[in-house]
Short mmCIF file of C-alpha atoms in Angstrom, two decimals:
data_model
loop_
_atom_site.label_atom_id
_atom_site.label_comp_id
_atom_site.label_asym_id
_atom_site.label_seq_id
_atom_site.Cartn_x
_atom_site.Cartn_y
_atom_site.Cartn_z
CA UNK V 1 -22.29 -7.53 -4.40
CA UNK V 2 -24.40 -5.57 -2.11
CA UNK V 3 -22.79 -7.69 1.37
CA UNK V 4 -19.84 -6.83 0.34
CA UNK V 5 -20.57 -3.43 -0.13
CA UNK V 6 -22.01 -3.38 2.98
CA UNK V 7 -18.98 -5.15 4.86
CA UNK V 8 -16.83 -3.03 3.30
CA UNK V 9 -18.75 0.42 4.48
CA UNK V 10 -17.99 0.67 7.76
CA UNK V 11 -14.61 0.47 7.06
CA UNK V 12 -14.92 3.92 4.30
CA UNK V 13 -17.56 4.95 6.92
CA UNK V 14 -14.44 5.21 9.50
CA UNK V 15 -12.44 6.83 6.56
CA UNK V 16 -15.14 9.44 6.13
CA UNK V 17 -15.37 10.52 9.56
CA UNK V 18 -11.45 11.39 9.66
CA UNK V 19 -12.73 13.10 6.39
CA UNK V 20 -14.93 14.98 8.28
CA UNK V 21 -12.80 15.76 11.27
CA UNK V 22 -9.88 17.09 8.82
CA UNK V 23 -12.18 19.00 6.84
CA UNK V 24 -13.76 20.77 9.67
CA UNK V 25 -10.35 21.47 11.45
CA UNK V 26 -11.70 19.71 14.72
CA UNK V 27 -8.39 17.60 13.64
CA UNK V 28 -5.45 19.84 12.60
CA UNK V 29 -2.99 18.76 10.17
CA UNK V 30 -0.69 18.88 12.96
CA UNK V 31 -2.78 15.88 14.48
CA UNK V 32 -3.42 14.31 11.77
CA UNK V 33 0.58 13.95 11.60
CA UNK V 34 1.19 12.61 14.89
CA UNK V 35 -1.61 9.97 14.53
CA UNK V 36 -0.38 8.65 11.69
CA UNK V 37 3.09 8.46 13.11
CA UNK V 38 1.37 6.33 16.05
CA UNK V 39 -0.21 4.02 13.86
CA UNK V 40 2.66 3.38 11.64
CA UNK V 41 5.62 3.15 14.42
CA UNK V 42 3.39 1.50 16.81
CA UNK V 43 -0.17 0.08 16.30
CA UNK V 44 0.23 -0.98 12.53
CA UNK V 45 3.89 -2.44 13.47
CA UNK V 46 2.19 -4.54 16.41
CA UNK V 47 -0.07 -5.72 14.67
CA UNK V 48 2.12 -6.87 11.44
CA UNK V 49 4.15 -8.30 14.87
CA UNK V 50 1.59 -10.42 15.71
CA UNK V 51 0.58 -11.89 12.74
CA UNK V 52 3.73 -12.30 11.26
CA UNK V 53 5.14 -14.22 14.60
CA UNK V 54 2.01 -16.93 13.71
CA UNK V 55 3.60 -17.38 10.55
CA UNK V 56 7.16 -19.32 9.32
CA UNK V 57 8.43 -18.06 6.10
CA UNK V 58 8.10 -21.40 5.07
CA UNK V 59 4.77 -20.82 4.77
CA UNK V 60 3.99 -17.21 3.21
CA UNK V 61 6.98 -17.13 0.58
CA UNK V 62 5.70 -18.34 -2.54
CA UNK V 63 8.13 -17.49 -5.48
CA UNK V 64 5.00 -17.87 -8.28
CA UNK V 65 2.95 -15.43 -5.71
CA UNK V 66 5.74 -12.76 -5.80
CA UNK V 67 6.65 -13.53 -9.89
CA UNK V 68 2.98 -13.09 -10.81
CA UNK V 69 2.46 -9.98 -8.51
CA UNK V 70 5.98 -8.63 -9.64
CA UNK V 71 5.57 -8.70 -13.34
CA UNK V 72 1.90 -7.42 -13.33
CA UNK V 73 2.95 -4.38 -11.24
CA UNK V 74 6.60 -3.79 -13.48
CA UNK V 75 4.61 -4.45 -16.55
CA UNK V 76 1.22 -1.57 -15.76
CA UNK V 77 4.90 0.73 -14.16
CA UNK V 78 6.37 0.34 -17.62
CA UNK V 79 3.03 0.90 -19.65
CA UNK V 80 2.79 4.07 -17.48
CA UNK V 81 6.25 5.29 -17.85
CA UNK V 82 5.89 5.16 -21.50
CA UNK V 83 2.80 7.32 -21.76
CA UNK V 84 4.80 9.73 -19.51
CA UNK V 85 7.34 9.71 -22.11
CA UNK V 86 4.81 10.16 -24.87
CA UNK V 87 3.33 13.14 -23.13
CA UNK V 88 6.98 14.47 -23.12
CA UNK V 89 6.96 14.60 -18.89
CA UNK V 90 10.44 15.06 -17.03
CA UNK V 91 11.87 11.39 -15.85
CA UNK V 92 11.11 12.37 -12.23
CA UNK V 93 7.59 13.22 -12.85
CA UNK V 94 6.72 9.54 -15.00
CA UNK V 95 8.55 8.21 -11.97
CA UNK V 96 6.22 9.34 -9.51
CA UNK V 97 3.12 9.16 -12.27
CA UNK V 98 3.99 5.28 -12.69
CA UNK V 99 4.64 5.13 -8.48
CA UNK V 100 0.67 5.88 -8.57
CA UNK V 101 -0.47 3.06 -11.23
CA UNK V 102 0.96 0.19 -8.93
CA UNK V 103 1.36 1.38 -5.39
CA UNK V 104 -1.62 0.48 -3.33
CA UNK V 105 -2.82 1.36 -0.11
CA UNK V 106 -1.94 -2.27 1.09
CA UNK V 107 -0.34 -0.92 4.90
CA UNK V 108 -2.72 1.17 6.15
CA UNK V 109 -6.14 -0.14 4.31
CA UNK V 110 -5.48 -3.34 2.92
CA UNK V 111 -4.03 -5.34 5.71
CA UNK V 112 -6.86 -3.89 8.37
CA UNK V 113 -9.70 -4.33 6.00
CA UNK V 114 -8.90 -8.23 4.06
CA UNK V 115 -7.68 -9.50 7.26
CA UNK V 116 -10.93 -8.83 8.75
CA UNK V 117 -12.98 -9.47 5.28
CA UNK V 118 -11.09 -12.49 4.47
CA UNK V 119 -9.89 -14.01 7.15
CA UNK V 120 -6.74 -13.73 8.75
CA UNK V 121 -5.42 -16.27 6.42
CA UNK V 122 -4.94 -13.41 4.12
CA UNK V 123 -2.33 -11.64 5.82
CA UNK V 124 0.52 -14.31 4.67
CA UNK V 125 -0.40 -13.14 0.74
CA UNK V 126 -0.92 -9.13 1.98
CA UNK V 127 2.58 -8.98 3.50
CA UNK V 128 4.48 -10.52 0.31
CA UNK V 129 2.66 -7.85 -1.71
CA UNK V 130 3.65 -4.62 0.98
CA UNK V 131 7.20 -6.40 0.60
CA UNK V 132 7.55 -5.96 -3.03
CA UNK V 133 5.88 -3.02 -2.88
CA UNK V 134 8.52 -1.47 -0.48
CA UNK V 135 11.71 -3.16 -1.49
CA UNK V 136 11.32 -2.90 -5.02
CA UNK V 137 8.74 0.35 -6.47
CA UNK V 138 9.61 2.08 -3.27
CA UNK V 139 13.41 1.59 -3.79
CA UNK V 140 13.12 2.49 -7.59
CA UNK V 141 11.33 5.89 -6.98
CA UNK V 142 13.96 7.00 -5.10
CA UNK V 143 17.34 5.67 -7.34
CA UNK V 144 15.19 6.95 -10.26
CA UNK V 145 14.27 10.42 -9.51
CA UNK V 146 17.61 11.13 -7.48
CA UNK V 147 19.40 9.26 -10.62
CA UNK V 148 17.60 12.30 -12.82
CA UNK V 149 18.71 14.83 -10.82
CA UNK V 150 22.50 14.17 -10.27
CA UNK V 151 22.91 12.29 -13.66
CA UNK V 152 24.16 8.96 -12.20
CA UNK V 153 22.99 6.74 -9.60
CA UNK V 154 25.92 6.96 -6.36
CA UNK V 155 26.70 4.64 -4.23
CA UNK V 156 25.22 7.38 -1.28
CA UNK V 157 21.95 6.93 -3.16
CA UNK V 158 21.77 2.86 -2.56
CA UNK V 159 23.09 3.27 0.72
CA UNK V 160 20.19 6.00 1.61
CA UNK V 161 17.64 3.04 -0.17
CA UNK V 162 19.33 0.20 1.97
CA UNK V 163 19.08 2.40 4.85
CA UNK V 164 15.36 3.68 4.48
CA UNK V 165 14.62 -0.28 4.35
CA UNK V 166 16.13 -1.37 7.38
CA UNK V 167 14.86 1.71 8.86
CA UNK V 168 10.74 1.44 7.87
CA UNK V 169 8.85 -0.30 10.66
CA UNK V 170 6.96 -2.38 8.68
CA UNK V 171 9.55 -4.63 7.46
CA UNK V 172 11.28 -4.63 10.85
CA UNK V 173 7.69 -5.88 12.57
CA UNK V 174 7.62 -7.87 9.46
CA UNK V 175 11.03 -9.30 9.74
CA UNK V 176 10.78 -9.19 14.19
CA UNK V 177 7.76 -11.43 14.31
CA UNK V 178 8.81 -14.31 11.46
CA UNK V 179 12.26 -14.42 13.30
CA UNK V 180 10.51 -14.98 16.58
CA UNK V 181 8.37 -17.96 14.86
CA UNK V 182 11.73 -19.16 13.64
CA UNK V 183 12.80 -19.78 16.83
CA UNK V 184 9.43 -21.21 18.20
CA UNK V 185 9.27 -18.40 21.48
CA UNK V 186 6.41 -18.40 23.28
CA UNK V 187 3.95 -15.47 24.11
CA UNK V 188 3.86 -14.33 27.58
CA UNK V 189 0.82 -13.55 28.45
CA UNK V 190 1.06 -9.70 29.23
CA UNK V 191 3.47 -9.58 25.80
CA UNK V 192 0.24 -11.24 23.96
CA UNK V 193 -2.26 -8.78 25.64
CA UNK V 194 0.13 -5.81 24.89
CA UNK V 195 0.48 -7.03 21.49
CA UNK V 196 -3.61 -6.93 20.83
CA UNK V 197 -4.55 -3.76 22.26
CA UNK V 198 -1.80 -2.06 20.76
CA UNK V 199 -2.37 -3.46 17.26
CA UNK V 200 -6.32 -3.59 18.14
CA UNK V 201 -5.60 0.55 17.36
CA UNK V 202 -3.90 -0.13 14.33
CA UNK V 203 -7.21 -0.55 11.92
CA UNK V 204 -9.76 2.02 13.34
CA UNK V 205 -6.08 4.56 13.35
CA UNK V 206 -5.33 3.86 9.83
CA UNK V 207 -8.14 4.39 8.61
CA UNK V 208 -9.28 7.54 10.58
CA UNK V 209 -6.02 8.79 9.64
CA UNK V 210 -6.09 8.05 5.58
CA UNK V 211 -9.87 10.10 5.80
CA UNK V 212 -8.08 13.14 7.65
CA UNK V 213 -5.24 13.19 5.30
CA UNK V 214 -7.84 13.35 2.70
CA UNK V 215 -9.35 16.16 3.91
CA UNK V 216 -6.11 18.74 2.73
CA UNK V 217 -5.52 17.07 -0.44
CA UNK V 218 -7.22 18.71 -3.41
CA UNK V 219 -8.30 17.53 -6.53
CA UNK V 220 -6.05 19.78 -9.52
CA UNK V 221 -5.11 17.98 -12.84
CA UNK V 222 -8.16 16.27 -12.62
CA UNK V 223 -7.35 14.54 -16.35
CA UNK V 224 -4.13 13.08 -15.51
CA UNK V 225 -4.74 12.00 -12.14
CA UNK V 226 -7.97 10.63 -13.37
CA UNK V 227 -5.94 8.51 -15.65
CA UNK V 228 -3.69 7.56 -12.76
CA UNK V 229 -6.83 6.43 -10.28
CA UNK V 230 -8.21 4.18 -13.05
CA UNK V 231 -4.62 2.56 -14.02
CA UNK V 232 -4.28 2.18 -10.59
CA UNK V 233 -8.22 0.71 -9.57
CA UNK V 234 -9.09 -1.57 -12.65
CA UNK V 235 -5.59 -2.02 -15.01
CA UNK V 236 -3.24 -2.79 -11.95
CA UNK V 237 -6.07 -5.11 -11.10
CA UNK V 238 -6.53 -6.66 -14.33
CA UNK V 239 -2.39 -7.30 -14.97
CA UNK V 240 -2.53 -8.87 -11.78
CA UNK V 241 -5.54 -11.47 -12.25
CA UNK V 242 -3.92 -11.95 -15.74
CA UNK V 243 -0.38 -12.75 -14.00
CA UNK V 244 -2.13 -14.94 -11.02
CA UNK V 245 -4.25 -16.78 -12.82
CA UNK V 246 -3.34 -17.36 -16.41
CA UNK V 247 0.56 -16.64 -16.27
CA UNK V 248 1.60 -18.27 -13.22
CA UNK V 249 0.45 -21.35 -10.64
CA UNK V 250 -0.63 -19.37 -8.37
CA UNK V 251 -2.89 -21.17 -5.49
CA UNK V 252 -6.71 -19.54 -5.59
CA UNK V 253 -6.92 -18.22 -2.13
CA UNK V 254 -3.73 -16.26 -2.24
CA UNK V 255 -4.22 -15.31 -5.83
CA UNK V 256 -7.64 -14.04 -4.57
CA UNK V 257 -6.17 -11.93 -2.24
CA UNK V 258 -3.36 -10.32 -4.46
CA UNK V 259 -6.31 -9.34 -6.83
CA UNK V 260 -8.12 -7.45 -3.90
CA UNK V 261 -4.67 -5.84 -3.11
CA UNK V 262 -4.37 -4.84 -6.73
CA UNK V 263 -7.37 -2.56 -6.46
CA UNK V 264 -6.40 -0.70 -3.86
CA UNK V 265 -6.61 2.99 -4.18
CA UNK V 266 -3.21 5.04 -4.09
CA UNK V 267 -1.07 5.00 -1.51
CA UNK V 268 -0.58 7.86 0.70
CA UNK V 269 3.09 7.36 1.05
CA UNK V 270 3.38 8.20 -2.69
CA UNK V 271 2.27 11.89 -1.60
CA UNK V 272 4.43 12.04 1.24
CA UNK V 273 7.63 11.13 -1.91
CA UNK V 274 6.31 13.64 -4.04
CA UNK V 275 6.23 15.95 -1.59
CA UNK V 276 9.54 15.52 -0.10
CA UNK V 277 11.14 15.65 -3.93
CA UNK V 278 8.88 18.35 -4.66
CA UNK V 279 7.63 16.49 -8.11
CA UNK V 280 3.77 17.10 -8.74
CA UNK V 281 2.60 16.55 -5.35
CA UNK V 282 -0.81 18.04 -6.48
CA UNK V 283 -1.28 15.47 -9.03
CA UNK V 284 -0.49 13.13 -6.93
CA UNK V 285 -2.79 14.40 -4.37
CA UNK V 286 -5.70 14.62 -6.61
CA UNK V 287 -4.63 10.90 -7.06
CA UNK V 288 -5.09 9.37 -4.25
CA UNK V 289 -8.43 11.64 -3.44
CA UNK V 290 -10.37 10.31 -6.58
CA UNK V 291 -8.76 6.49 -6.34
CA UNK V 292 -9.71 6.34 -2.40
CA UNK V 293 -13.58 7.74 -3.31
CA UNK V 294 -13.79 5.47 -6.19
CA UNK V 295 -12.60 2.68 -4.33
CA UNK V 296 -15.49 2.72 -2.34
CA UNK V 297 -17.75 0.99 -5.28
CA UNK V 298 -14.42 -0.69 -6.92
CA UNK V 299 -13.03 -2.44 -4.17
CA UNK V 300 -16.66 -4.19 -3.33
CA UNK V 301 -17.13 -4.79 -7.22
CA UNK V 302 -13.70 -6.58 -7.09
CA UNK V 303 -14.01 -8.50 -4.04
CA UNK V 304 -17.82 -9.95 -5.17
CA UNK V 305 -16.32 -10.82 -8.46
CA UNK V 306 -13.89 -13.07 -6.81
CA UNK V 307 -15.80 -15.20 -4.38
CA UNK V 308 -18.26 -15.61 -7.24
CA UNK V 309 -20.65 -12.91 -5.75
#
């Protein structure tokens, strides 16, 4: 437990400096902004580039992988919806609430962190989890709380969903680098050396960038979103090693990994929904602030527990 904790550090060490910078306004929001906009339209997307053109599709899609990971995540999404309905909350607000239980940090922490922890071996497993995370939770937030609003879900809705998909640079790298592995190209050398430098930014970015964010979110509603960080860090978690290993034959390594991307804290791109909705983006704030400081024992705790440590 404590190596792990201690390989893990450096990487919240990195997130607490961006803490620090945000807090102290020696980086601006305004900064803040454009760095993450680098890292995810450039560094993040060369890196998911690079690995993804070492892989075939052959060899990352695994339909128990993405059954067990699916009905984990739908199952702790419906378990959250339905205490969101108990507590009487508006269908846009338990659409957000159960965004937070299942969405994990898996872009900008997970892949950077396990593919450096584990081995780049893991980044096969990581991307089929950011995929159903995007294509299915991400597409459902939106039908779902525009659906509540204008009382049906139109055609213009699905088209804005198809639209945001084709349009998100992570499943374009995603979807760029397996189609050049598809067709066998080789890597010029200045194309490879681009390739690393620019994605060599992409982990000490992200995470800079998730601690400055950090730094303006606040911690209101401190019950519910405590309720959120812990469905998110240890039941999320739990479905999924339930799903991976007792539901469905799902291969140890890559079952390993989907665990460790269960417990990631909340995404930040949940917050940047909320916000743009305008559906409790301080709970959702608070959120991600206590999941992504918790995380910091959790994550460790997690990743011992599965290579036996």
């Amino acid at each position: 437990m404590l190596a792990i904790f201690l390989e893990t550090l450096p990487f919240f060490g990195v997130i607490g400096l961006g803490w620090w910078a945000g807090r102290t306004g020696f980086f601006t929001p305004e900064a803040t902004a454009y760095l993450t906009k680098f890292v995810f339209y450039f560094a993040l997307s060369a890196m998911l580039f690079r690995f993804s053109a070492d892989l075939s599709l052959r060899e990352i899609l695994d339909w128990s992988f993405v059954a067990a990971y699916l009905w984990a995540s739908m199952t702790v999404y419906l378990i959250a919806t339905a205490i969101g309905f108990i507590r009487r909350r508006p269908m846009e607000e338990i659409a957000v609430e159960a965004q937070c239980a299942v969405i994990g940090n898996t872009g900008f922490l997970g892949i950077p962190m396990f593919a450096l922890l584990l081995g780049p071996q893991a980044v096969g497993p990581l991307m089929l989890v950011l995929a159903v995370d995007l294509i299915v939770f991400s597409s459902l937030i939106v039908i779902i709380v525009t659906g509540s609003r204008d009382g049906r879900v139109s055609p213009a809705v699905l088209r804005t969903v198809g639209l945001g998909l084709l349009k998100n640079p992570m499943i374009v790298a995603i979807t760029a680098g397996l189609g050049w592995s598809a067709l066998d190209l080789p890597f010029p050398g200045p194309m490879e050396s681009f390739l690393a430098l620019l994605g060599g930014a992409a982990t000490p970015g992200a995470l800079f960038a998730i601690g400055a964010s950090l730094a303006g979110k606040s911690a209101e509603r401190l019950s519910v979103a405590g309720y959120l960080a812990t469905f998110k860090l240890v039941v999320h978690p739990a479905a999924v090693a339930f799903a991976a290993l007792v539901l469905f034959p799902v291969e140890p390594f890559p079952a390993m990994v989907m665990i460790a991307a269960a417990a990631l804290p909340v995404a930040g791109n949940v917050y940047i929904l909320a916000q743009h909705y305008g559906v409790a983006p301080a709970r959702v704030s608070a959120s991600i602030l206590i999941s992504t400081v918790a995380s910091i024992v959790t994550v460790p705790l997690v990743v011992a527990w599965l290579q036996g440590g």
